[in-house]
mmCIF file of C-alpha atoms in Angstrom:
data_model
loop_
_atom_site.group_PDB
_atom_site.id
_atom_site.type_symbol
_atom_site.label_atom_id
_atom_site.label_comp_id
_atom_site.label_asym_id
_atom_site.label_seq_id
_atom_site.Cartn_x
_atom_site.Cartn_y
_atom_site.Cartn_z
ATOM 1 C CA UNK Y 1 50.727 38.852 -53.255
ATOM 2 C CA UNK Y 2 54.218 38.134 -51.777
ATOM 3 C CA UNK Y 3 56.932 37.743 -53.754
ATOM 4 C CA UNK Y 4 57.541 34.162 -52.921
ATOM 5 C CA UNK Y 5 54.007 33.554 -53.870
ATOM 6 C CA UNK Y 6 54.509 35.262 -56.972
ATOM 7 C CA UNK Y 7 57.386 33.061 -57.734
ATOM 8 C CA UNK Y 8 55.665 30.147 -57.408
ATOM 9 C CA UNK Y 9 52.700 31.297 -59.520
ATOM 10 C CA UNK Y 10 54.995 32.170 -62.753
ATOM 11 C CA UNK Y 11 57.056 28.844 -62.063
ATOM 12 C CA UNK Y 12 53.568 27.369 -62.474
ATOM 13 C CA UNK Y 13 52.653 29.327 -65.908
ATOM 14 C CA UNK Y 14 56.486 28.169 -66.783
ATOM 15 C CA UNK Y 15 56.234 24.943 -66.296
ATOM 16 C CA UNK Y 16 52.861 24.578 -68.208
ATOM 17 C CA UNK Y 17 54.644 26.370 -71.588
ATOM 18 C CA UNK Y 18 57.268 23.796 -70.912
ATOM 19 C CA UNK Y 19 54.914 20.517 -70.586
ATOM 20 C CA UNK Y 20 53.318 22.154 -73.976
ATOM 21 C CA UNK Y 21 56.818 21.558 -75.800
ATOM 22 C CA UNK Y 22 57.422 18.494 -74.577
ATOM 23 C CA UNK Y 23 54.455 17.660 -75.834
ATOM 24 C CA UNK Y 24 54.482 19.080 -78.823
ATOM 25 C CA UNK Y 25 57.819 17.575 -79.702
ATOM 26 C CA UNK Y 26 56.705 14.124 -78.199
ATOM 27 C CA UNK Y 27 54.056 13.798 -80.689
ATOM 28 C CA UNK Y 28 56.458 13.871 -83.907
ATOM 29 C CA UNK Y 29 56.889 10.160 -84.188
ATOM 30 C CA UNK Y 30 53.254 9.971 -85.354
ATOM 31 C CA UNK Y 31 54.936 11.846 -88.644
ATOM 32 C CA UNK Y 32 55.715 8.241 -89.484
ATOM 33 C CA UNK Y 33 51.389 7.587 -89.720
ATOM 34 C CA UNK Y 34 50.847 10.167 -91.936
ATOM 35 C CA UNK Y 35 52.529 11.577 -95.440
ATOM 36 C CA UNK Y 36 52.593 15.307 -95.073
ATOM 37 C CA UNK Y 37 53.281 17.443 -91.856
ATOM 38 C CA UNK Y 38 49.955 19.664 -92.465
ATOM 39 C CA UNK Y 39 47.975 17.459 -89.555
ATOM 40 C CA UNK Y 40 51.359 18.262 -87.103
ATOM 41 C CA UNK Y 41 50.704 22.174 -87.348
ATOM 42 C CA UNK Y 42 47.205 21.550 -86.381
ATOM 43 C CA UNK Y 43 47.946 19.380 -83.807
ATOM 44 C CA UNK Y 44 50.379 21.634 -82.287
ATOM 45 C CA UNK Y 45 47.720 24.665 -82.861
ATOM 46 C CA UNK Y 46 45.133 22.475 -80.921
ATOM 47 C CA UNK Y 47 47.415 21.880 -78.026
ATOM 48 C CA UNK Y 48 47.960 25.695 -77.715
ATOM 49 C CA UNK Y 49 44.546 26.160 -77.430
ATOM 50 C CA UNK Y 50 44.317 23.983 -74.738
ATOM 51 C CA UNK Y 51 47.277 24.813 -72.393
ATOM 52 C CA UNK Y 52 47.646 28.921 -73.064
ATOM 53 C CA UNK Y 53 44.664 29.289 -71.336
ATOM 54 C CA UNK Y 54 46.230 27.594 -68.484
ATOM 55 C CA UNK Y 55 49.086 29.182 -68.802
ATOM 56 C CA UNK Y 56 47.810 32.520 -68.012
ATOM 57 C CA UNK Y 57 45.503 31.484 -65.064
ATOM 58 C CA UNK Y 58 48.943 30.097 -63.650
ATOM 59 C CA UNK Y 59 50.543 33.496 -63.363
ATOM 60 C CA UNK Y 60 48.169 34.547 -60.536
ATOM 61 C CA UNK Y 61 47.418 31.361 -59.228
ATOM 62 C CA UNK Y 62 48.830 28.082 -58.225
ATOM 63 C CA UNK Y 63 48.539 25.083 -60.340
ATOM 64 C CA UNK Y 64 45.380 23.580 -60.316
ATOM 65 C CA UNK Y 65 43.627 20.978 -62.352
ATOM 66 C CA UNK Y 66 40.823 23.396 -63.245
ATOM 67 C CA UNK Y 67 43.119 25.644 -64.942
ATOM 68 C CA UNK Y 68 42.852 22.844 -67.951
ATOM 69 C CA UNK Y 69 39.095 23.455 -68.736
ATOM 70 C CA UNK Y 70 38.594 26.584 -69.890
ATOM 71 C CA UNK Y 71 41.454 25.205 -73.061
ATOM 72 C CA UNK Y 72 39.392 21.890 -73.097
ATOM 73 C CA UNK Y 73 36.659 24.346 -73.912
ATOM 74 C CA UNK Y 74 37.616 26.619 -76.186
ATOM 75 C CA UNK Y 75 39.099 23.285 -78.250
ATOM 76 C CA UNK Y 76 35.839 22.907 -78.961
ATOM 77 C CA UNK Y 77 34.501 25.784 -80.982
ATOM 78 C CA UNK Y 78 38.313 25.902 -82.432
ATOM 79 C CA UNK Y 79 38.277 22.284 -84.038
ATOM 80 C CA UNK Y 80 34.420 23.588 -85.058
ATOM 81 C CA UNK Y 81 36.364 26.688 -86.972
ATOM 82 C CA UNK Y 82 38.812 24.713 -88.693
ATOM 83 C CA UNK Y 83 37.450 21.545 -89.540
ATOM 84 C CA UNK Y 84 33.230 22.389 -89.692
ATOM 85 C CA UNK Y 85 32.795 25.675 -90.250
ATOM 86 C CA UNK Y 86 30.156 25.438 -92.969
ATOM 87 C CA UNK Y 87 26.635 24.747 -90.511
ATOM 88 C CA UNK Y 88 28.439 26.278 -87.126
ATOM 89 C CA UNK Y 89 26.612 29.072 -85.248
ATOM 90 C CA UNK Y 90 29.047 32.222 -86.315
ATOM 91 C CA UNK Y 91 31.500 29.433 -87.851
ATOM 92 C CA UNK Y 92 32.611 28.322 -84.758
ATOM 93 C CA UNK Y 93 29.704 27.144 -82.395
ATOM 94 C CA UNK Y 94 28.017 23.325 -83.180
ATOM 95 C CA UNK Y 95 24.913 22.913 -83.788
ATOM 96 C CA UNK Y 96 22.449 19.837 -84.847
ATOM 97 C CA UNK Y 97 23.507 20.040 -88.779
ATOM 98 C CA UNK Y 98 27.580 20.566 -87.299
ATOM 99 C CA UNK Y 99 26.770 16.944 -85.996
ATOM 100 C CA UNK Y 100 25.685 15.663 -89.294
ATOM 101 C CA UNK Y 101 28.817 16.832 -91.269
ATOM 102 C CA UNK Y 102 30.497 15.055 -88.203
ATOM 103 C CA UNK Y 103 29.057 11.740 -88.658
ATOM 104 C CA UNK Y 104 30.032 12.370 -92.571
ATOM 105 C CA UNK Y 105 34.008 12.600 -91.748
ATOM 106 C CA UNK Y 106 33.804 10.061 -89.762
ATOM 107 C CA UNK Y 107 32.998 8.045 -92.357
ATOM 108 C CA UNK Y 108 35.657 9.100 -94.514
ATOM 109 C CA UNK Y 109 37.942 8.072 -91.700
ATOM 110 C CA UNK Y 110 36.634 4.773 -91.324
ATOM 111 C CA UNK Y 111 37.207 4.126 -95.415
ATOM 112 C CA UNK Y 112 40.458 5.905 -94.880
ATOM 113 C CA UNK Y 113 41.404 3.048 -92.184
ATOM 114 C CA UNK Y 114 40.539 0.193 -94.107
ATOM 115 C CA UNK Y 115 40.955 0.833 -97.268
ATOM 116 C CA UNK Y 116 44.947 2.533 -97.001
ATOM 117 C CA UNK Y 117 48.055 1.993 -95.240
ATOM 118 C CA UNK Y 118 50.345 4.211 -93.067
ATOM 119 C CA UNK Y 119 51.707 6.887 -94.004
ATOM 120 C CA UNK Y 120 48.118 7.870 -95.505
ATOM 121 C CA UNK Y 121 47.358 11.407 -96.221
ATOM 122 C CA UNK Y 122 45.816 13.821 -93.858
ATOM 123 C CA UNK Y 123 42.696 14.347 -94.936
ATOM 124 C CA UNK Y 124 40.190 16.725 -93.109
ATOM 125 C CA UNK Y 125 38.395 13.764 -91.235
ATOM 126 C CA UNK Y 126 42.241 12.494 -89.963
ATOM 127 C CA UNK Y 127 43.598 15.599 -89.023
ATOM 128 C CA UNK Y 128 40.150 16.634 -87.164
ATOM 129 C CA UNK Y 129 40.692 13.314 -84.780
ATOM 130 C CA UNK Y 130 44.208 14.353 -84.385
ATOM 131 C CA UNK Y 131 44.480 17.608 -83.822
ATOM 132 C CA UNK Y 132 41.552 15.958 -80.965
ATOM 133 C CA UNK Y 133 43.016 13.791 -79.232
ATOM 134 C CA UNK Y 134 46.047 15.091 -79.264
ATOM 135 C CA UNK Y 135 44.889 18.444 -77.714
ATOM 136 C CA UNK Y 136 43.431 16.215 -75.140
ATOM 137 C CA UNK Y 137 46.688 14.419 -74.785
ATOM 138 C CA UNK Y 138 48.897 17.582 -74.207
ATOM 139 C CA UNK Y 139 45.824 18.315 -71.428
ATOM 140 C CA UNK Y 140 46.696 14.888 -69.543
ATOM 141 C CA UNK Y 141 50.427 15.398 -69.580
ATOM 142 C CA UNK Y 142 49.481 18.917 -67.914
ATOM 143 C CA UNK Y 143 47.258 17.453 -65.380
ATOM 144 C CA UNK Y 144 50.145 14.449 -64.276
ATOM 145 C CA UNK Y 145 53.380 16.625 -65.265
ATOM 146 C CA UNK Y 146 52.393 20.133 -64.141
ATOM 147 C CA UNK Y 147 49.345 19.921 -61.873
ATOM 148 C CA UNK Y 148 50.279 16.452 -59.985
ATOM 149 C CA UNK Y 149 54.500 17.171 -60.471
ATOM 150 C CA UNK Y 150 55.215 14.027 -61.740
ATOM 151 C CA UNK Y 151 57.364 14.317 -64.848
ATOM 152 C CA UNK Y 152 58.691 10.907 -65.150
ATOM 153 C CA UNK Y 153 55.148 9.590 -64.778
ATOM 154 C CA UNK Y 154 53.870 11.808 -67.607
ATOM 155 C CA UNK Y 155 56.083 9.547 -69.839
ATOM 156 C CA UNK Y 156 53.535 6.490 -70.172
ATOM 157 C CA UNK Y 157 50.982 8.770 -72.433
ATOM 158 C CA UNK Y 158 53.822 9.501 -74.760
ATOM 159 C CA UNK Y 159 55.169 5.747 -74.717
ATOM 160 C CA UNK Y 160 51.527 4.642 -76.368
ATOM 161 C CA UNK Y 161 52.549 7.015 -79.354
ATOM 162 C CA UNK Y 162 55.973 5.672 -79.714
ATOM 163 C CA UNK Y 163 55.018 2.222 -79.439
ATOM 164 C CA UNK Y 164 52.010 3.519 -82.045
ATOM 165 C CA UNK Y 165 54.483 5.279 -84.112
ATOM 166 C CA UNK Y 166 56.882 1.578 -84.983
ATOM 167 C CA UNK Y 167 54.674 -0.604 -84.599
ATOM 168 C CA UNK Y 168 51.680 0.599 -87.154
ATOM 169 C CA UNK Y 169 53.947 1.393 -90.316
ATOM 170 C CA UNK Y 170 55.297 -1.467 -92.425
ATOM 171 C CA UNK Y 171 58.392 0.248 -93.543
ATOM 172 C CA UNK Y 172 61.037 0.850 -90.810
ATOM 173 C CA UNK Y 173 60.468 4.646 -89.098
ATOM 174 C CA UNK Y 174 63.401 7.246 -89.919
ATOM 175 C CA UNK Y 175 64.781 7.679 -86.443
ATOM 176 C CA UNK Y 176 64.675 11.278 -86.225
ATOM 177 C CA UNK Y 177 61.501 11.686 -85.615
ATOM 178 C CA UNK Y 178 62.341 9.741 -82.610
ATOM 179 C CA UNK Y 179 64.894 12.547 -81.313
ATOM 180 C CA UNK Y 180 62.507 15.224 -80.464
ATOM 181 C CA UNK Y 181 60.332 13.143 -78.671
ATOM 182 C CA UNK Y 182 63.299 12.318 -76.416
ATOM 183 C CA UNK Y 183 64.146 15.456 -75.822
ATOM 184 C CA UNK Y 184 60.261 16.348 -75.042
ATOM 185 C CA UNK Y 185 60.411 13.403 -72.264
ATOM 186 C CA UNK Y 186 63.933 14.858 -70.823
ATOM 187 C CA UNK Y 187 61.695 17.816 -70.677
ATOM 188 C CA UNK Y 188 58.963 15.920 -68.572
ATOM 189 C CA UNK Y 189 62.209 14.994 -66.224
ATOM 190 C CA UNK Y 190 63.509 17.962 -66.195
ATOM 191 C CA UNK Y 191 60.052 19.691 -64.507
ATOM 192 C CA UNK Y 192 60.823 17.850 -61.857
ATOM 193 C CA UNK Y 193 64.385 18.512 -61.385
ATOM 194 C CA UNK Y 194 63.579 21.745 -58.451
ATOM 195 C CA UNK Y 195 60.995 19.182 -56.793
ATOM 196 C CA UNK Y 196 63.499 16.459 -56.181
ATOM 197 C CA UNK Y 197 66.127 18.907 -55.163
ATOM 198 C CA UNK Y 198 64.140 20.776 -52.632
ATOM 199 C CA UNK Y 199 63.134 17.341 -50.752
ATOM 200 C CA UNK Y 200 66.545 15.747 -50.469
ATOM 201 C CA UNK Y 201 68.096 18.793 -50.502
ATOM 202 C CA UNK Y 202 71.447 17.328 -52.516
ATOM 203 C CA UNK Y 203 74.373 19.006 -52.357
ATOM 204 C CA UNK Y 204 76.718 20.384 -55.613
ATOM 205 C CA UNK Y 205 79.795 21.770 -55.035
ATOM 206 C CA UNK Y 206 80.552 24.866 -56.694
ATOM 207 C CA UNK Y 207 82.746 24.893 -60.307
ATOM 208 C CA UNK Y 208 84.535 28.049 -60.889
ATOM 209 C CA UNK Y 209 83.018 30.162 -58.500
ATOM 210 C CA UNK Y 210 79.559 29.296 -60.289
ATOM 211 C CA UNK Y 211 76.475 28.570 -58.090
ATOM 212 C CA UNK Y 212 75.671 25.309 -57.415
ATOM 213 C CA UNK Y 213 72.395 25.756 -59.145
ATOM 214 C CA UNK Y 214 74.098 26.839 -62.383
ATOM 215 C CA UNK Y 215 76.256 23.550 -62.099
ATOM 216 C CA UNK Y 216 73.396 21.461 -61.696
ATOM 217 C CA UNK Y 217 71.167 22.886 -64.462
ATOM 218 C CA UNK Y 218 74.530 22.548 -67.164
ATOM 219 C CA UNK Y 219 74.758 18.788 -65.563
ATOM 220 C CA UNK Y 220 71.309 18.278 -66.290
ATOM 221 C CA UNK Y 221 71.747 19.748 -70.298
ATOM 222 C CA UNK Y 222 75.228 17.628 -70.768
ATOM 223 C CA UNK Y 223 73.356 14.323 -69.304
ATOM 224 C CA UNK Y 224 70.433 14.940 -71.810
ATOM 225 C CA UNK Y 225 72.211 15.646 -74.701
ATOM 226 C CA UNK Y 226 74.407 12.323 -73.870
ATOM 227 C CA UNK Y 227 71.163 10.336 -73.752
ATOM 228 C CA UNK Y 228 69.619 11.137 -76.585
ATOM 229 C CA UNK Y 229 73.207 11.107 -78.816
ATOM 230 C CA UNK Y 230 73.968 7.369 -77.362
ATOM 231 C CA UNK Y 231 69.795 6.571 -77.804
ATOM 232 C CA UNK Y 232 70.469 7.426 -81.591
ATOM 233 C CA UNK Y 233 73.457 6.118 -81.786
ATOM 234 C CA UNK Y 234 73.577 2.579 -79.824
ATOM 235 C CA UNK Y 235 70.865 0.920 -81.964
ATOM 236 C CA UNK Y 236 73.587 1.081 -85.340
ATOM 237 C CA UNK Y 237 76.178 -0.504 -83.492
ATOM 238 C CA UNK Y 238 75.024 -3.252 -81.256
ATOM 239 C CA UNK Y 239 73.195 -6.567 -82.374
#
């Protein structure tokens, strides 16, 4: 393995651990859904599970979208672990009766819908569909931020949840929980910040004998933390 092959294989492995932040912190607006943070651990647990895996394929490898499935996988007998342990093969592998006690918290989620409005409680049955979909979720944002380089593009998953996250609740959402998820989609951007400078091959002048990539990468930070300050900020101070 050359070295500039090897270079490229751990920029892959890091820029899978950093789509798994961003999407861990681009999930917290869905705090506003639920009444305790208990379903958020899980959730971030279940997206570890899927991308890890990934992560470590990536360190000999290129970035490829088969790297996702063997996480996707082991999600499985993981949610099985946590959530239906008491039927499971070993505690962790389904079988016909894992099904049954399935269909049974699925029910309780249905009552749970209709019969209570956000924030509700996590209860097994809600934090089981969460920790779910969202591990799936942190798998698509690998597959369009990582695998097919599109950062900016790997916003529109994470715009459902924000548009999820006001519009569901009938009290007003606390805007923090708003701030990390910015920050998570500067992330997204950010992934693609080598990409972009690669093919139009920009040029920075140097600032104080730094190197031009130092001066980019501190532009980059003082530009996101100015977005997300004036994003917080704006919305108190204009009509």
């Amino acid at each position: 393995m050359t070295a500039t092959t090897e270079q490229v294989n751990t920029g892959s492995a890091r820029r899978t651990m950093l789509g798994l932040l961003a999407a861990g912190l681009g999930v917290m607006p869905l705090k506003a859904l639920l009444s305790d943070s208990a379903w958020l651990v899980q959730a971030w647990l279940a997206m570890a599970v899927v991308l890890v895996p990934a992560a470590l394929l990536r360190l000999r490898r290129p970035a490829s979208a088969l790297d996702i499935w063997p996480g996707i996988i082991l999600l499985v007998p993981w949610l099985t672990a946590v959530y239906l342990p008491h039927h499971a093969f070993a505690g962790a592998l389904p079988t016909n009766a894992t099904f049954t006690d399935l269909s049974n918290l699925m029910d309780n989620l249905r009552r749970t819908m209709n019969d209570e409005t956000a924030p509700v409680v996590s209860t097994p049955a809600v934090r089981l569909v969460m920790a779910a979909l969202l591990g799936l979720l942190a798998a698509l944002l690998d597959l369009i931020a990582v695998v097919g380089r599109r950062g900016a593009l790997a916003g529109v998953p994470l715009l459902v949840i924000y548009t999820v996250s006001g519009a569901v609740p009938r009290t007003p959402v606390d805007w923090f929980w708003f701030a990390p998820a910015g920050i998570g989609f500067l992330i997204l951007l950010a992934l693609d910040a080598d990409d972009e400078l690669r093919g139009w091959g920009r040029r920075i002048a140097r600032d104080h004998g730094r190197p031009a990539r130092q001066v980019l990468g501190l532009s980059a930070q003082r530009i996101g933390v100015v977005a997300v300050v004036a994003a917080i900020i704006l919305p108190f101070v204009v009509p």
